[in-house]
Amino acid sequence: MSELGSRRLENRVAFVSGGVRGIGLAVVERFVLEGAAVVLSDLDAEGSPVVEAVLSRLDGAASYVRADVSVEKDWSGARDFVESKHGRLDILVNNAGMGVAGKVEALTLDEWRRQMAVNVDGTFLGTKYFIPLMARPQADAPRGASIINVSSIAGMVGYSETSAYCASKGAIRTFTKCVAVEMAARKLPIRVNSIHPGYVRTPFLDTGFQRWVDQGMGESVDALIGNVSAATPMGRLADPSEIAGAAFFLASDDSSYMTGSELVVDGGWTAQ
Ligand SMILES: NC(=O)c1ccc[n+]([C@@H]2O[C@H](COP(=O)([O-])OP(=O)(O)OC[C@H]3O[C@@H](n4cnc5c(N)ncnc54)[C@H](O)[C@@H]3O)[C@@H](O)[C@H]2O)c1
């Protein structure tokens, strides 16, 4: 972990879905560095070596509950876990996601539904189950709670052979704005914003690029990374910690007047 920590999330409790690897793990690490107690969830079994390795690196500041974000009872279990362990939730990061790719007429209805189940149902269910806990006023957090939904630049612009993923990320973008407006209208102390990463070097990206290589759409993963870097104004991919920085900003009181907004973190990709 870096030396960025200002401990501005001291006394705050955060929940991060898909927190065992990639962007989710970087967010967990940054929140712990900033003093938060973090509950992370993922598909890995409780007590599995990968989970234990993550928790031991975080020096007791984090705990784990297994939850498939597309399964409603897993969310009620996660909510019960957080409530009994901490009695509050200040920050929710709906990060877990996956991607289905392929020509639109070749996609099966099952693939389409799985895409929506993980990315869209997962974001909806996390929000639904945690709002009652997050809406409780906390004397040491007068600016209220923060929900951060991880969308994508694929939720803002179209990509070829990526229709299901783009549609799911677009749904997260608009869902975010609706819940933001609803929380404000109901005078509930919860801000809701989305993050739109560009290309980030994670297992998700490597797997997706490998699939393109297997389908003859590129020479190698490194060659594809080179192409994407060259097409990005900043000339490189993002490190997961750079998305975690945006999540920290939205989690902290520095963003106290932001709700319903979309934070684009893409090295200039969508600015062209
Ligand atoms: N990597 C990128 O370039 C990029 C760009 C834009 C947006 N995103 C988004 O960022 C988020 C994180 O992506 P990443 O690149 O870190 O991916 P990743 O695959 O490296 O990590 C995602 C994590 O989510 C978990 N997960 C997947 N399905 C789940 C389910 N049903 N229930 C619970 N957990 C589940 C995985 O096990 C994994 O640990 C995703 O929502 C993704 O769409 C990624």
PDB file of N, CA and C in Angstrom, residues 184-232:
ATOM      1  N   ALA A 184     -32.499  12.353  -2.227  1.00  0.00           N
ATOM      2  CA  ALA A 184     -32.586  13.786  -1.898  1.00  0.00           C
ATOM      3  C   ALA A 184     -34.041  14.195  -1.670  1.00  0.00           C
ATOM      4  N   ALA A 185     -34.934  13.717  -2.542  1.00  0.00           N
ATOM      5  CA  ALA A 185     -36.354  14.093  -2.413  1.00  0.00           C
ATOM      6  C   ALA A 185     -36.944  13.560  -1.115  1.00  0.00           C
ATOM      7  N   ARG A 186     -36.472  12.390  -0.684  1.00  0.00           N
ATOM      8  CA  ARG A 186     -36.987  11.795   0.556  1.00  0.00           C
ATOM      9  C   ARG A 186     -36.207  12.261   1.783  1.00  0.00           C
ATOM     10  N   LYS A 187     -35.287  13.193   1.569  1.00  0.00           N
ATOM     11  CA  LYS A 187     -34.465  13.760   2.666  1.00  0.00           C
ATOM     12  C   LYS A 187     -33.677  12.677   3.396  1.00  0.00           C
ATOM     13  N   LEU A 188     -33.255  11.667   2.662  1.00  0.00           N
ATOM     14  CA  LEU A 188     -32.402  10.628   3.252  1.00  0.00           C
ATOM     15  C   LEU A 188     -30.938  11.037   3.031  1.00  0.00           C
ATOM     16  N   PRO A 189     -30.093  10.902   4.047  1.00  0.00           N
ATOM     17  CA  PRO A 189     -28.722  11.432   3.969  1.00  0.00           C
ATOM     18  C   PRO A 189     -27.774  10.501   3.210  1.00  0.00           C
ATOM     19  N   ILE A 190     -28.112  10.221   1.959  1.00  0.00           N
ATOM     20  CA  ILE A 190     -27.284   9.305   1.165  1.00  0.00           C
ATOM     21  C   ILE A 190     -27.052   9.943  -0.208  1.00  0.00           C
ATOM     22  N   ARG A 191     -25.773  10.151  -0.536  1.00  0.00           N
ATOM     23  CA  ARG A 191     -25.416  10.609  -1.890  1.00  0.00           C
ATOM     24  C   ARG A 191     -25.153   9.382  -2.759  1.00  0.00           C
ATOM     25  N   VAL A 192     -25.454   9.492  -4.042  1.00  0.00           N
ATOM     26  CA  VAL A 192     -25.284   8.346  -4.945  1.00  0.00           C
ATOM     27  C   VAL A 192     -24.624   8.838  -6.237  1.00  0.00           C
ATOM     28  N   ASN A 193     -23.474   8.274  -6.565  1.00  0.00           N
ATOM     29  CA  ASN A 193     -22.731   8.717  -7.756  1.00  0.00           C
ATOM     30  C   ASN A 193     -22.161   7.503  -8.489  1.00  0.00           C
ATOM     31  N   SER A 194     -21.827   7.704  -9.756  1.00  0.00           N
ATOM     32  CA  SER A 194     -21.202   6.603 -10.504  1.00  0.00           C
ATOM     33  C   SER A 194     -19.788   6.981 -10.931  1.00  0.00           C
ATOM     34  N   ILE A 195     -18.972   5.932 -11.064  1.00  0.00           N
ATOM     35  CA  ILE A 195     -17.603   6.093 -11.582  1.00  0.00           C
ATOM     36  C   ILE A 195     -17.548   5.401 -12.943  1.00  0.00           C
ATOM     37  N   HIS A 196     -16.859   6.041 -13.876  1.00  0.00           N
ATOM     38  CA  HIS A 196     -16.779   5.500 -15.243  1.00  0.00           C
ATOM     39  C   HIS A 196     -15.314   5.326 -15.635  1.00  0.00           C
ATOM     40  N   PRO A 197     -14.741   4.159 -15.260  1.00  0.00           N
ATOM     41  CA  PRO A 197     -13.345   3.939 -15.635  1.00  0.00           C
ATOM     42  C   PRO A 197     -13.217   3.692 -17.140  1.00  0.00           C
ATOM     43  N   GLY A 198     -12.041   4.076 -17.641  1.00  0.00           N
ATOM     44  CA  GLY A 198     -11.661   3.653 -18.986  1.00  0.00           C
ATOM     45  C   GLY A 198     -11.014   2.286 -18.876  1.00  0.00           C
ATOM     46  N   TYR A 199      -9.913   2.076 -19.599  1.00  0.00           N
ATOM     47  CA  TYR A 199      -9.239   0.767 -19.571  1.00  0.00           C
ATOM     48  C   TYR A 199      -8.308   0.692 -18.361  1.00  0.00           C
ATOM     49  N   VAL A 200      -8.553  -0.319 -17.516  1.00  0.00           N
ATOM     50  CA  VAL A 200      -7.793  -0.467 -16.269  1.00  0.00           C
ATOM     51  C   VAL A 200      -7.144  -1.842 -16.272  1.00  0.00           C
ATOM     52  N   ARG A 201      -5.862  -1.904 -15.917  1.00  0.00           N
ATOM     53  CA  ARG A 201      -5.129  -3.180 -15.947  1.00  0.00           C
ATOM     54  C   ARG A 201      -5.548  -4.054 -14.767  1.00  0.00           C
ATOM     55  N   THR A 202      -6.499  -4.952 -14.999  1.00  0.00           N
ATOM     56  CA  THR A 202      -7.009  -5.879 -13.977  1.00  0.00           C
ATOM     57  C   THR A 202      -7.163  -7.261 -14.620  1.00  0.00           C
ATOM     58  N   PRO A 203      -7.450  -8.298 -13.807  1.00  0.00           N
ATOM     59  CA  PRO A 203      -7.724  -9.615 -14.378  1.00  0.00           C
ATOM     60  C   PRO A 203      -8.874  -9.586 -15.396  1.00  0.00           C
ATOM     61  N   PHE A 204      -9.861  -8.722 -15.147  1.00  0.00           N
ATOM     62  CA  PHE A 204     -11.014  -8.576 -16.050  1.00  0.00           C
ATOM     63  C   PHE A 204     -10.553  -8.152 -17.445  1.00  0.00           C
ATOM     64  N   LEU A 205      -9.665  -7.169 -17.482  1.00  0.00           N
ATOM     65  CA  LEU A 205      -9.169  -6.670 -18.765  1.00  0.00           C
ATOM     66  C   LEU A 205      -8.331  -7.736 -19.459  1.00  0.00           C
ATOM     67  N   ASP A 206      -7.455  -8.404 -18.706  1.00  0.00           N
ATOM     68  CA  ASP A 206      -6.603  -9.437 -19.313  1.00  0.00           C
ATOM     69  C   ASP A 206      -7.455 -10.566 -19.891  1.00  0.00           C
ATOM     70  N   THR A 207      -8.497 -10.981 -19.145  1.00  0.00           N
ATOM     71  CA  THR A 207      -9.360 -12.064 -19.631  1.00  0.00           C
ATOM     72  C   THR A 207     -10.106 -11.620 -20.893  1.00  0.00           C
ATOM     73  N   GLY A 208     -10.614 -10.397 -20.866  1.00  0.00           N
ATOM     74  CA  GLY A 208     -11.356  -9.890 -22.022  1.00  0.00           C
ATOM     75  C   GLY A 208     -10.468  -9.788 -23.254  1.00  0.00           C
ATOM     76  N   PHE A 209      -9.247  -9.274 -23.075  1.00  0.00           N
ATOM     77  CA  PHE A 209      -8.329  -9.143 -24.207  1.00  0.00           C
ATOM     78  C   PHE A 209      -7.901 -10.521 -24.717  1.00  0.00           C
ATOM     79  N   GLN A 210      -7.706 -11.481 -23.788  1.00  0.00           N
ATOM     80  CA  GLN A 210      -7.324 -12.827 -24.213  1.00  0.00           C
ATOM     81  C   GLN A 210      -8.427 -13.433 -25.097  1.00  0.00           C
ATOM     82  N   ARG A 211      -9.690 -13.131 -24.727  1.00  0.00           N
ATOM     83  CA  ARG A 211     -10.826 -13.631 -25.513  1.00  0.00           C
ATOM     84  C   ARG A 211     -10.775 -13.055 -26.927  1.00  0.00           C
ATOM     85  N   TRP A 212     -10.430 -11.773 -27.044  1.00  0.00           N
ATOM     86  CA  TRP A 212     -10.310 -11.157 -28.369  1.00  0.00           C
ATOM     87  C   TRP A 212      -9.195 -11.835 -29.172  1.00  0.00           C
ATOM     88  N   VAL A 213      -8.066 -12.114 -28.501  1.00  0.00           N
ATOM     89  CA  VAL A 213      -6.946 -12.778 -29.178  1.00  0.00           C
ATOM     90  C   VAL A 213      -7.409 -14.146 -29.679  1.00  0.00           C
ATOM     91  N   ASP A 214      -8.119 -14.902 -28.813  1.00  0.00           N
ATOM     92  CA  ASP A 214      -8.599 -16.234 -29.182  1.00  0.00           C
ATOM     93  C   ASP A 214      -9.547 -16.165 -30.375  1.00  0.00           C
ATOM     94  N   GLN A 215     -10.271 -15.036 -30.498  1.00  0.00           N
ATOM     95  CA  GLN A 215     -11.217 -14.883 -31.613  1.00  0.00           C
ATOM     96  C   GLN A 215     -10.563 -14.244 -32.838  1.00  0.00           C
ATOM     97  N   GLY A 216      -9.214 -14.111 -32.792  1.00  0.00           N
ATOM     98  CA  GLY A 216      -8.489 -13.574 -33.944  1.00  0.00           C
ATOM     99  C   GLY A 216      -8.583 -12.065 -34.067  1.00  0.00           C
ATOM    100  N   MET A 217      -8.975 -11.382 -32.964  1.00  0.00           N
ATOM    101  CA  MET A 217      -9.137  -9.931 -33.045  1.00  0.00           C
ATOM    102  C   MET A 217      -7.898  -9.185 -32.552  1.00  0.00           C
ATOM    103  N   GLY A 218      -6.808  -9.901 -32.387  1.00  0.00           N
ATOM    104  CA  GLY A 218      -5.567  -9.255 -31.947  1.00  0.00           C
ATOM    105  C   GLY A 218      -4.480 -10.303 -31.896  1.00  0.00           C
ATOM    106  N   GLU A 219      -3.221  -9.816 -31.963  1.00  0.00           N
ATOM    107  CA  GLU A 219      -2.081 -10.739 -31.990  1.00  0.00           C
ATOM    108  C   GLU A 219      -1.788 -11.319 -30.603  1.00  0.00           C
ATOM    109  N   SER A 220      -1.852 -10.472 -29.607  1.00  0.00           N
ATOM    110  CA  SER A 220      -1.546 -10.878 -28.228  1.00  0.00           C
ATOM    111  C   SER A 220      -2.164  -9.852 -27.288  1.00  0.00           C
ATOM    112  N   VAL A 221      -2.238 -10.224 -26.010  1.00  0.00           N
ATOM    113  CA  VAL A 221      -2.778  -9.293 -25.014  1.00  0.00           C
ATOM    114  C   VAL A 221      -1.901  -8.039 -24.971  1.00  0.00           C
ATOM    115  N   ASP A 222      -0.579  -8.225 -25.009  1.00  0.00           N
ATOM    116  CA  ASP A 222       0.319  -7.063 -24.957  1.00  0.00           C
ATOM    117  C   ASP A 222       0.123  -6.148 -26.160  1.00  0.00           C
ATOM    118  N   ALA A 223      -0.101  -6.761 -27.339  1.00  0.00           N
ATOM    119  CA  ALA A 223      -0.311  -5.939 -28.538  1.00  0.00           C
ATOM    120  C   ALA A 223      -1.603  -5.129 -28.397  1.00  0.00           C
ATOM    121  N   LEU A 224      -2.649  -5.760 -27.854  1.00  0.00           N
ATOM    122  CA  LEU A 224      -3.921  -5.049 -27.665  1.00  0.00           C
ATOM    123  C   LEU A 224      -3.749  -3.909 -26.649  1.00  0.00           C
ATOM    124  N   ILE A 225      -2.992  -4.190 -25.592  1.00  0.00           N
ATOM    125  CA  ILE A 225      -2.751  -3.137 -24.596  1.00  0.00           C
ATOM    126  C   ILE A 225      -2.001  -1.973 -25.252  1.00  0.00           C
ATOM    127  N   GLY A 226      -1.059  -2.317 -26.124  1.00  0.00           N
ATOM    128  CA  GLY A 226      -0.319  -1.273 -26.852  1.00  0.00           C
ATOM    129  C   GLY A 226      -1.261  -0.443 -27.718  1.00  0.00           C
ATOM    130  N   ASN A 227      -2.197  -1.116 -28.404  1.00  0.00           N
ATOM    131  CA  ASN A 227      -3.138  -0.395 -29.280  1.00  0.00           C
ATOM    132  C   ASN A 227      -4.034   0.537 -28.465  1.00  0.00           C
ATOM    133  N   VAL A 228      -4.548   0.005 -27.349  1.00  0.00           N
ATOM    134  CA  VAL A 228      -5.457   0.806 -26.517  1.00  0.00           C
ATOM    135  C   VAL A 228      -4.702   1.989 -25.909  1.00  0.00           C
ATOM    136  N   SER A 229      -3.476   1.739 -25.476  1.00  0.00           N
ATOM    137  CA  SER A 229      -2.673   2.825 -24.902  1.00  0.00           C
ATOM    138  C   SER A 229      -2.464   3.922 -25.944  1.00  0.00           C
ATOM    139  N   ALA A 230      -2.155   3.502 -27.169  1.00  0.00           N
ATOM    140  CA  ALA A 230      -1.890   4.490 -28.228  1.00  0.00           C
ATOM    141  C   ALA A 230      -3.146   5.304 -28.552  1.00  0.00           C
ATOM    142  N   ALA A 231      -4.324   4.688 -28.375  1.00  0.00           N
ATOM    143  CA  ALA A 231      -5.577   5.379 -28.691  1.00  0.00           C
ATOM    144  C   ALA A 231      -6.098   6.210 -27.517  1.00  0.00           C
ATOM    145  N   THR A 232      -5.415   6.134 -26.379  1.00  0.00           N
ATOM    146  CA  THR A 232      -5.831   6.884 -25.189  1.00  0.00           C
ATOM    147  C   THR A 232      -5.020   8.174 -25.124  1.00  0.00           C
TER     148      THR A 232
END
